[in-house]
Every structure is written in structure tokens, then in C-alpha cells.
mmCIF file of C-alpha atoms in Angstrom:
data_model
loop_
_atom_site.group_PDB
_atom_site.id
_atom_site.type_symbol
_atom_site.label_atom_id
_atom_site.label_comp_id
_atom_site.label_asym_id
_atom_site.label_seq_id
_atom_site.Cartn_x
_atom_site.Cartn_y
_atom_site.Cartn_z
ATOM 1 C CA MET O 20 -89.896 95.129 25.329
ATOM 2 C CA LYS O 21 -91.989 93.846 27.380
ATOM 3 C CA ALA O 22 -90.839 90.055 27.986
ATOM 4 C CA LEU O 23 -87.275 89.437 28.370
ATOM 5 C CA GLY O 24 -87.525 86.796 26.019
ATOM 6 C CA ARG O 25 -88.876 84.477 23.234
ATOM 7 C CA HIS O 26 -89.173 80.962 23.056
ATOM 8 C CA ILE O 27 -90.564 78.866 20.343
ATOM 9 C CA LEU O 28 -91.853 75.094 21.656
ATOM 10 C CA VAL O 29 -91.514 72.469 18.280
ATOM 11 C CA GLU O 30 -92.697 69.654 17.321
ATOM 12 C CA TYR O 31 -90.942 68.267 13.941
ATOM 13 C CA PHE O 32 -92.872 65.062 12.390
ATOM 14 C CA GLY O 33 -91.816 63.136 9.774
ATOM 15 C CA CYS O 34 -88.387 64.280 9.799
ATOM 16 C CA ASP O 35 -85.276 62.251 8.366
ATOM 17 C CA ARG O 36 -84.946 58.923 10.479
ATOM 18 C CA LYS O 37 -81.260 58.724 9.972
ATOM 19 C CA VAL O 38 -80.653 62.866 10.549
ATOM 20 C CA LEU O 39 -82.650 61.959 13.642
ATOM 21 C CA ASN O 40 -79.691 59.492 14.736
ATOM 22 C CA ASN O 41 -76.329 61.290 14.043
ATOM 23 C CA LEU O 42 -74.840 62.704 16.542
ATOM 24 C CA ASP O 43 -72.088 64.571 14.712
ATOM 25 C CA SER O 44 -75.225 66.311 11.551
ATOM 26 C CA ILE O 45 -77.962 67.122 14.480
ATOM 27 C CA LYS O 46 -74.893 68.844 16.218
ATOM 28 C CA ARG O 47 -73.680 70.488 13.296
ATOM 29 C CA PHE O 48 -77.172 71.857 12.761
ATOM 30 C CA MET O 49 -78.059 73.527 16.183
ATOM 31 C CA ASP O 50 -74.692 74.908 16.077
ATOM 32 C CA GLU O 51 -75.735 76.365 12.363
ATOM 33 C CA ALA O 52 -79.618 77.004 13.554
ATOM 34 C CA ALA O 53 -77.770 79.206 16.621
ATOM 35 C CA ILE O 54 -75.477 81.284 14.214
ATOM 36 C CA ARG O 55 -77.999 81.844 11.357
ATOM 37 C CA SER O 56 -80.822 82.890 14.056
ATOM 38 C CA GLY O 57 -77.835 85.850 15.430
ATOM 39 C CA ALA O 58 -77.228 84.046 18.218
ATOM 40 C CA THR O 59 -73.723 83.854 20.264
ATOM 41 C CA ILE O 60 -72.378 80.403 20.786
ATOM 42 C CA VAL O 61 -71.225 79.783 24.800
ATOM 43 C CA ASP O 62 -71.024 76.526 25.021
ATOM 44 C CA ASN O 63 -72.920 72.677 23.881
ATOM 45 C CA VAL O 64 -73.623 69.309 24.909
ATOM 46 C CA PHE O 65 -74.824 66.672 22.397
ATOM 47 C CA HIS O 66 -75.578 62.440 23.628
ATOM 48 C CA LEU O 67 -75.719 59.441 21.642
ATOM 49 C CA PHE O 68 -78.045 57.265 23.471
ATOM 50 C CA ASN O 69 -78.121 53.437 22.867
ATOM 51 C CA PRO O 70 -80.444 52.103 21.103
ATOM 52 C CA HIS O 71 -80.653 54.832 19.531
ATOM 53 C CA GLY O 72 -81.966 58.483 19.703
ATOM 54 C CA VAL O 73 -79.979 61.999 19.620
ATOM 55 C CA SER O 74 -80.122 65.031 22.877
ATOM 56 C CA GLY O 75 -78.412 68.256 22.350
ATOM 57 C CA VAL O 76 -78.192 71.669 23.725
ATOM 58 C CA VAL O 77 -77.346 74.346 22.732
ATOM 59 C CA VAL O 78 -76.189 77.578 25.697
ATOM 60 C CA ILE O 79 -76.091 80.790 23.853
ATOM 61 C CA ALA O 80 -75.960 83.911 25.244
ATOM 62 C CA GLU O 81 -79.327 85.170 24.887
ATOM 63 C CA SER O 82 -80.461 81.570 26.128
ATOM 64 C CA HIS O 83 -80.461 77.748 24.505
ATOM 65 C CA LEU O 84 -81.942 76.458 21.635
ATOM 66 C CA ALA O 85 -82.876 72.388 22.392
ATOM 67 C CA ILE O 86 -82.874 68.960 20.460
ATOM 68 C CA HIS O 87 -84.774 65.621 21.203
ATOM 69 C CA THR O 88 -84.943 63.641 18.783
ATOM 70 C CA TRP O 89 -86.473 59.909 17.998
ATOM 71 C CA PRO O 90 -85.697 58.012 15.118
ATOM 72 C CA GLU O 91 -88.295 55.641 15.928
ATOM 73 C CA TYR O 92 -90.900 57.919 15.334
ATOM 74 C CA GLY O 93 -89.601 60.410 12.577
ATOM 75 C CA TYR O 94 -90.173 62.790 14.959
ATOM 76 C CA ALA O 95 -87.832 65.129 17.211
ATOM 77 C CA ALA O 96 -88.956 67.916 19.516
ATOM 78 C CA VAL O 97 -86.448 71.498 19.271
ATOM 79 C CA ASP O 98 -86.890 74.130 22.152
ATOM 80 C CA LEU O 99 -85.595 78.006 20.297
ATOM 81 C CA PHE O 100 -85.585 80.854 23.591
ATOM 82 C CA THR O 101 -83.702 83.574 22.468
ATOM 83 C CA CYS O 102 -83.581 87.000 24.130
ATOM 84 C CA GLY O 103 -83.001 90.389 22.621
ATOM 85 C CA GLU O 104 -83.974 91.301 19.660
ATOM 86 C CA THR O 105 -80.701 91.157 17.120
ATOM 87 C CA VAL O 106 -81.478 87.160 17.473
ATOM 88 C CA ASP O 107 -84.356 85.581 15.318
ATOM 89 C CA PRO O 108 -85.922 81.798 16.819
ATOM 90 C CA TRP O 109 -87.630 81.756 13.841
ATOM 91 C CA LYS O 110 -83.826 81.536 10.854
ATOM 92 C CA ALA O 111 -83.565 78.193 13.041
ATOM 93 C CA PHE O 112 -87.328 76.875 13.073
ATOM 94 C CA GLU O 113 -86.885 77.125 9.313
ATOM 95 C CA PHE O 114 -83.161 75.913 8.943
ATOM 96 C CA LEU O 115 -83.710 73.010 10.731
ATOM 97 C CA LYS O 116 -86.701 72.118 9.248
ATOM 98 C CA GLU O 117 -85.090 71.362 5.486
ATOM 99 C CA LYS O 118 -82.494 69.424 7.644
ATOM 100 C CA LEU O 119 -84.115 67.394 8.955
ATOM 101 C CA GLY O 120 -86.520 67.299 6.705
ATOM 102 C CA SER O 121 -89.802 67.389 8.802
ATOM 103 C CA ASN O 122 -92.904 67.549 6.538
ATOM 104 C CA HIS O 123 -94.743 68.473 9.293
ATOM 105 C CA SER O 124 -94.302 70.474 11.797
ATOM 106 C CA THR O 125 -96.497 72.466 14.937
ATOM 107 C CA THR O 126 -95.102 76.168 16.786
ATOM 108 C CA MET O 127 -95.855 77.265 19.841
ATOM 109 C CA GLU O 128 -93.972 80.820 21.176
ATOM 110 C CA MET O 129 -93.845 81.928 24.445
ATOM 111 C CA LYS O 130 -92.755 85.056 25.649
ATOM 112 C CA ARG O 131 -90.351 84.797 28.970
ATOM 113 C CA GLY O 132 -89.753 87.118 31.829
ATOM 114 C CA GLN O 133 -92.452 89.548 31.947
ATOM 115 C CA ILE O 134 -90.763 91.218 34.408
ATOM 116 C CA GLU O 135 -93.929 94.328 35.822
ATOM 117 C CA GLY O 136 -92.428 97.842 37.448
ATOM 118 C CA VAL O 137 -89.414 97.866 35.211
ATOM 119 C CA LYS O 138 -89.751 100.972 32.491
ATOM 120 C CA VAL O 139 -87.225 99.868 30.157
ATOM 121 C CA LEU O 140 -86.508 95.579 30.353
ATOM 122 C CA ARG O 141 -83.326 94.235 29.683
ATOM 123 C CA HIS O 142 -82.301 91.539 28.771
ATOM 124 C CA LYS O 143 -77.991 91.664 29.415
ATOM 125 C CA PRO O 144 -76.614 94.743 31.246
ATOM 126 C CA GLU O 145 -76.410 98.012 29.609
ATOM 127 C CA ILE O 146 -72.808 98.627 29.617
ATOM 128 C CA VAL O 147 -71.622 102.239 30.204
ATOM 129 C CA VAL O 148 -68.069 103.971 29.744
ATOM 130 C CA ASP O 149 -67.427 104.962 32.813
ATOM 131 C CA GLU O 150 -65.884 108.502 32.792
ATOM 132 C CA LEU O 151 -63.165 109.127 36.150
ATOM 133 C CA SER O 152 -61.310 105.161 34.804
ATOM 134 C CA GLU O 153 -62.743 105.728 31.219
ATOM 135 C CA LEU O 154 -63.573 101.608 31.949
ATOM 136 C CA GLU O 155 -67.115 99.849 30.328
ATOM 137 C CA VAL O 156 -68.638 99.057 33.782
ATOM 138 C CA PRO O 157 -72.655 98.326 34.338
ATOM 139 C CA VAL O 158 -75.306 100.680 34.753
ATOM 140 C CA GLU O 159 -76.590 100.030 38.490
ATOM 141 C CA VAL O 160 -80.334 98.756 38.241
ATOM 142 C CA MET F 24 -98.987 57.067 27.678
ATOM 143 C CA LYS F 25 -100.256 59.769 24.588
ATOM 144 C CA ALA F 26 -97.333 61.904 24.754
ATOM 145 C CA LEU F 27 -93.161 61.158 24.220
ATOM 146 C CA GLY F 28 -92.415 63.991 27.277
ATOM 147 C CA ARG F 29 -93.650 66.282 30.005
ATOM 148 C CA HIS F 30 -92.227 70.024 29.269
ATOM 149 C CA ILE F 31 -93.386 72.298 31.808
ATOM 150 C CA LEU F 32 -92.285 76.534 31.786
ATOM 151 C CA VAL F 33 -91.637 77.937 34.453
ATOM 152 C CA GLU F 34 -91.679 81.527 35.115
ATOM 153 C CA TYR F 35 -89.645 81.961 38.828
ATOM 154 C CA PHE F 36 -89.809 85.711 40.237
ATOM 155 C CA GLY F 37 -88.989 86.964 43.296
ATOM 156 C CA CYS F 38 -85.906 84.930 43.964
ATOM 157 C CA ASP F 39 -83.457 85.377 45.908
ATOM 158 C CA ARG F 40 -80.368 87.525 43.790
ATOM 159 C CA LYS F 41 -77.518 86.288 45.396
ATOM 160 C CA VAL F 42 -78.794 82.530 44.682
ATOM 161 C CA LEU F 43 -79.646 83.748 40.827
ATOM 162 C CA ASN F 44 -75.678 84.765 40.425
ATOM 163 C CA ASN F 45 -74.207 81.997 42.544
ATOM 164 C CA LEU F 46 -72.903 79.644 39.634
ATOM 165 C CA ASP F 47 -72.201 76.356 42.120
ATOM 166 C CA SER F 48 -75.249 76.962 43.950
ATOM 167 C CA ILE F 49 -77.523 77.017 40.292
ATOM 168 C CA LYS F 50 -76.070 73.866 39.213
ATOM 169 C CA ARG F 51 -75.460 71.988 42.153
ATOM 170 C CA PHE F 52 -80.005 73.097 42.724
ATOM 171 C CA MET F 53 -80.021 71.877 39.314
ATOM 172 C CA ASP F 54 -78.801 68.182 39.438
ATOM 173 C CA GLU F 55 -79.918 67.546 42.493
ATOM 174 C CA ALA F 56 -83.985 68.896 41.089
ATOM 175 C CA ALA F 57 -82.668 66.414 38.722
ATOM 176 C CA ILE F 58 -83.026 63.245 40.964
ATOM 177 C CA ARG F 59 -85.070 64.212 42.765
ATOM 178 C CA SER F 60 -87.379 64.765 40.209
ATOM 179 C CA GLY F 61 -86.463 60.633 39.256
ATOM 180 C CA ALA F 62 -84.565 61.869 36.433
ATOM 181 C CA THR F 63 -81.051 60.265 35.476
ATOM 182 C CA ILE F 64 -77.688 62.598 34.093
ATOM 183 C CA VAL F 65 -76.481 61.838 31.443
ATOM 184 C CA ASP F 66 -74.028 65.638 30.898
ATOM 185 C CA ASN F 67 -74.893 69.088 31.944
ATOM 186 C CA VAL F 68 -72.897 72.953 31.140
ATOM 187 C CA PHE F 69 -73.134 75.909 33.259
ATOM 188 C CA HIS F 70 -72.237 79.283 32.514
ATOM 189 C CA LEU F 71 -71.567 82.386 34.733
ATOM 190 C CA PHE F 72 -72.270 85.780 32.666
ATOM 191 C CA ASN F 73 -70.589 89.089 32.870
ATOM 192 C CA PRO F 74 -71.536 91.447 34.972
ATOM 193 C CA HIS F 75 -74.121 88.801 36.595
ATOM 194 C CA GLY F 76 -76.502 86.121 35.354
ATOM 195 C CA VAL F 77 -76.280 82.217 34.428
ATOM 196 C CA SER F 78 -77.572 79.867 32.385
ATOM 197 C CA GLY F 79 -77.245 76.197 32.140
ATOM 198 C CA VAL F 80 -78.712 72.628 31.035
ATOM 199 C CA VAL F 81 -78.789 69.597 32.803
ATOM 200 C CA VAL F 82 -78.876 66.823 30.166
ATOM 201 C CA ILE F 83 -81.085 63.878 31.589
ATOM 202 C CA ALA F 84 -81.823 60.361 29.786
ATOM 203 C CA GLU F 85 -86.252 62.011 29.845
ATOM 204 C CA SER F 86 -84.963 65.056 28.318
ATOM 205 C CA HIS F 87 -83.751 68.183 29.739
ATOM 206 C CA LEU F 88 -83.636 70.862 32.795
ATOM 207 C CA ALA F 89 -82.868 74.466 31.941
ATOM 208 C CA ILE F 90 -82.300 77.907 33.051
ATOM 209 C CA HIS F 91 -81.438 81.016 32.802
ATOM 210 C CA THR F 92 -81.382 84.003 35.270
ATOM 211 C CA TRP F 93 -81.820 87.238 36.054
ATOM 212 C CA PRO F 94 -80.628 88.564 38.938
ATOM 213 C CA GLU F 95 -81.073 91.928 38.408
ATOM 214 C CA TYR F 96 -84.777 91.563 38.314
ATOM 215 C CA GLY F 97 -84.988 88.033 41.052
ATOM 216 C CA TYR F 98 -86.088 86.610 38.021
ATOM 217 C CA ALA F 99 -85.708 83.571 36.815
ATOM 218 C CA ALA F 100 -86.986 80.866 33.720
ATOM 219 C CA VAL F 101 -86.069 77.859 33.763
ATOM 220 C CA ASP F 102 -87.289 74.606 32.069
ATOM 221 C CA LEU F 103 -88.840 71.163 33.000
ATOM 222 C CA PHE F 104 -89.182 68.839 30.079
ATOM 223 C CA THR F 105 -89.170 64.720 31.015
ATOM 224 C CA CYS F 106 -90.494 61.868 29.759
ATOM 225 C CA GLY F 107 -91.672 58.573 30.854
ATOM 226 C CA GLU F 108 -93.754 57.358 33.567
ATOM 227 C CA THR F 109 -91.240 57.777 36.805
ATOM 228 C CA VAL F 110 -90.066 60.733 36.448
ATOM 229 C CA ASP F 111 -92.004 64.150 38.165
ATOM 230 C CA PRO F 112 -91.138 67.308 36.409
ATOM 231 C CA TRP F 113 -92.762 68.778 39.388
ATOM 232 C CA LYS F 114 -90.775 67.858 42.391
ATOM 233 C CA ALA F 115 -87.787 68.890 40.074
ATOM 234 C CA PHE F 116 -90.620 72.414 40.553
ATOM 235 C CA GLU F 117 -90.499 72.275 44.150
ATOM 236 C CA PHE F 118 -87.845 71.978 45.248
ATOM 237 C CA LEU F 119 -86.461 74.048 42.737
ATOM 238 C CA LYS F 120 -88.688 77.011 43.730
ATOM 239 C CA GLU F 121 -87.154 76.179 47.363
ATOM 240 C CA LYS F 122 -84.103 76.519 46.993
ATOM 241 C CA LEU F 123 -84.507 80.133 44.565
ATOM 242 C CA GLY F 124 -85.989 82.014 46.942
ATOM 243 C CA SER F 125 -88.954 82.573 44.561
ATOM 244 C CA ASN F 126 -92.056 83.761 46.078
ATOM 245 C CA HIS F 127 -94.390 83.814 43.381
ATOM 246 C CA SER F 128 -94.246 81.743 40.208
ATOM 247 C CA THR F 129 -95.816 80.991 36.993
ATOM 248 C CA THR F 130 -96.117 76.644 34.985
ATOM 249 C CA MET F 131 -97.496 75.538 32.085
ATOM 250 C CA GLU F 132 -97.082 72.278 31.205
ATOM 251 C CA MET F 133 -97.352 71.407 27.394
ATOM 252 C CA LYS F 134 -97.097 67.940 26.487
ATOM 253 C CA ARG F 135 -94.501 67.383 23.763
ATOM 254 C CA GLY F 136 -94.476 64.136 21.449
ATOM 255 C CA GLN F 137 -98.078 63.404 20.805
ATOM 256 C CA ILE F 138 -97.332 60.453 17.853
ATOM 257 C CA GLU F 139 -100.598 59.752 15.213
ATOM 258 C CA GLY F 140 -100.730 56.278 14.686
ATOM 259 C CA VAL F 141 -98.147 54.116 17.406
ATOM 260 C CA LYS F 142 -100.474 51.892 19.038
ATOM 261 C CA VAL F 143 -97.886 52.066 22.466
ATOM 262 C CA LEU F 144 -95.590 55.006 22.698
ATOM 263 C CA ARG F 145 -92.867 55.000 24.353
ATOM 264 C CA HIS F 146 -90.319 57.914 24.981
ATOM 265 C CA LYS F 147 -87.296 54.861 25.336
ATOM 266 C CA PRO F 148 -87.295 51.579 23.595
ATOM 267 C CA GLU F 149 -88.055 48.618 24.938
ATOM 268 C CA ILE F 150 -85.417 45.883 25.208
ATOM 269 C CA VAL F 151 -86.038 42.289 25.644
ATOM 270 C CA VAL F 152 -83.584 39.409 26.330
ATOM 271 C CA ASP F 153 -83.151 37.644 22.919
ATOM 272 C CA GLU F 154 -82.746 34.186 23.781
ATOM 273 C CA LEU F 155 -80.228 32.179 21.057
ATOM 274 C CA SER F 156 -77.773 35.010 22.486
ATOM 275 C CA GLU F 157 -79.621 35.821 25.760
ATOM 276 C CA LEU F 158 -78.546 39.807 25.219
ATOM 277 C CA GLU F 159 -80.441 42.980 26.036
ATOM 278 C CA VAL F 160 -81.657 43.465 22.087
ATOM 279 C CA PRO F 161 -84.355 46.478 21.476
ATOM 280 C CA VAL F 162 -87.656 45.601 19.644
ATOM 281 C CA GLU F 163 -87.463 47.303 16.397
ATOM 282 C CA VAL F 164 -89.925 49.814 15.112
#
């Protein structure tokens, strides 16, 4: 692995405006998107603005998924930032595109955390069993 | 305004590892960074991982600021996503660079929400006073 994480910036256009303004739906879809991508949800925060628009973030063990909606424009800005080989942010992308009803989207994928001088780059520490105590301990870098 | 928001992706290298692993410090710095950029804090969520690393997001009225730290690599991935003319994400960038003790950083600024066919693009609805009720009401799009 040459970078710690992958970050997809998504612009969803032509979305269903009622969905974009529904806090419960957006929260549910973002949580489900995290699960479908293989991520582990740690916490989340969602907010409905006055007079409209939803913002929310799902913090995952592997970074975060974020959304900001503009129902008046049928537009949602989404970030899918994940780490590790077992998480696939593109699954979150496909799921959200369908649920938001977006008829056109653009994406840009970025590598995050390209660390030099490390032989094996681990997005989370390797845990080994300490032979004496039989407890799991992190490998010291 | 030609886009709803500005999103700066920051890679902070060579940071102070103790700072990167201190939940209270990271939270305090991220909140202060939001304030210094001129943003309005709505909510936040921060998490300390085992054995190390902090993740957190400050949801602001103008989108969000996010951070994920890897103390073992002296690296932090930060996102500064703001909207509107009165918020300057670069102030958050400068402040965090100093507080995290980063000796080298890279940035990439992206426009988010380039909506076609709208004469005046507003990141939040315009509020006008309704003459009859004397109450503030949003302008219908």
C-alpha cells in the first residue's frame, strides 16, 4: 500500500430535492453507505438547516464520509475518505447515487497520506500477541 | 460566486506526535481553527483510537473541517471545506500548521458545487423581510 487512504470527492447533481432535505433519510443513507463499503461506524453527527439543507458526517474507523446538501439546487457534495484494503468507497458512491436520485455526478479520487521512508505502510497499527503476557500489543514503530 | 464552496485538502507531515495523539488538544485546535476562519460551529465529534490516533470532524454552518491523525507517522490528513465569502479556510490551515507542529505540508484547493444555470449562486438562501408579517422569510427559488 502506497498511501494510507483513498478520498473520493463526489459532486451529485440533479438529485431528488425532497430526499436532500430529509434529515432522517440522509442519515440513514450515509450510515448504510458506510456499512456497504465495509467500514466500521464510530460516530456520526447530522444537522438540518433552516430553511433547508442537511449536513452530516459519519466518522468511521477508517476515516469519514461527509455530505452537504443544497435542495434548492438539487446538489449534494459528498466526501468518501476511507483507509485499508477491506473498505471500498466506490460501493458507498454507487449506493448514494441511487438513493439521492442523482442523474449526473462527477468524482475525483485522491490518495491521502503518502508517507516516505516506511517499508510497510499500515493505516492502523499491527497487533501481535505478546508471548509472555499472551495479551495483544501494538508493534512499536 | 461561481461555486458554492471551497475545499482544501491538506497533508501535514512532520507533526508533533504527542499532539497528534492528544484528543483534547486536537479538538481544541480544530474548534479554534473553525472560529479563526470565520465559521459558525454547529456540532463536532472526536474520537481517540486504540492504540493511537485521533479522528474528528467539526460541522460548521458553512460545511466542515475534518482531521485524521497518524501519530506513528507524524502525519495528519485535514479537510477544510467552507462556503461563503466571509469564511477563509486558509486561516484554519495556517493555524493548524502551527499547532500541529508540521514542518512540511501540501495543499490542494477544490471548488465544490459549480451549479449551472443559476444567475446568482448562494451558499445559503437569501432571507428577506415579509412586508405583511414583518417576519424574515426565505426567498423561494
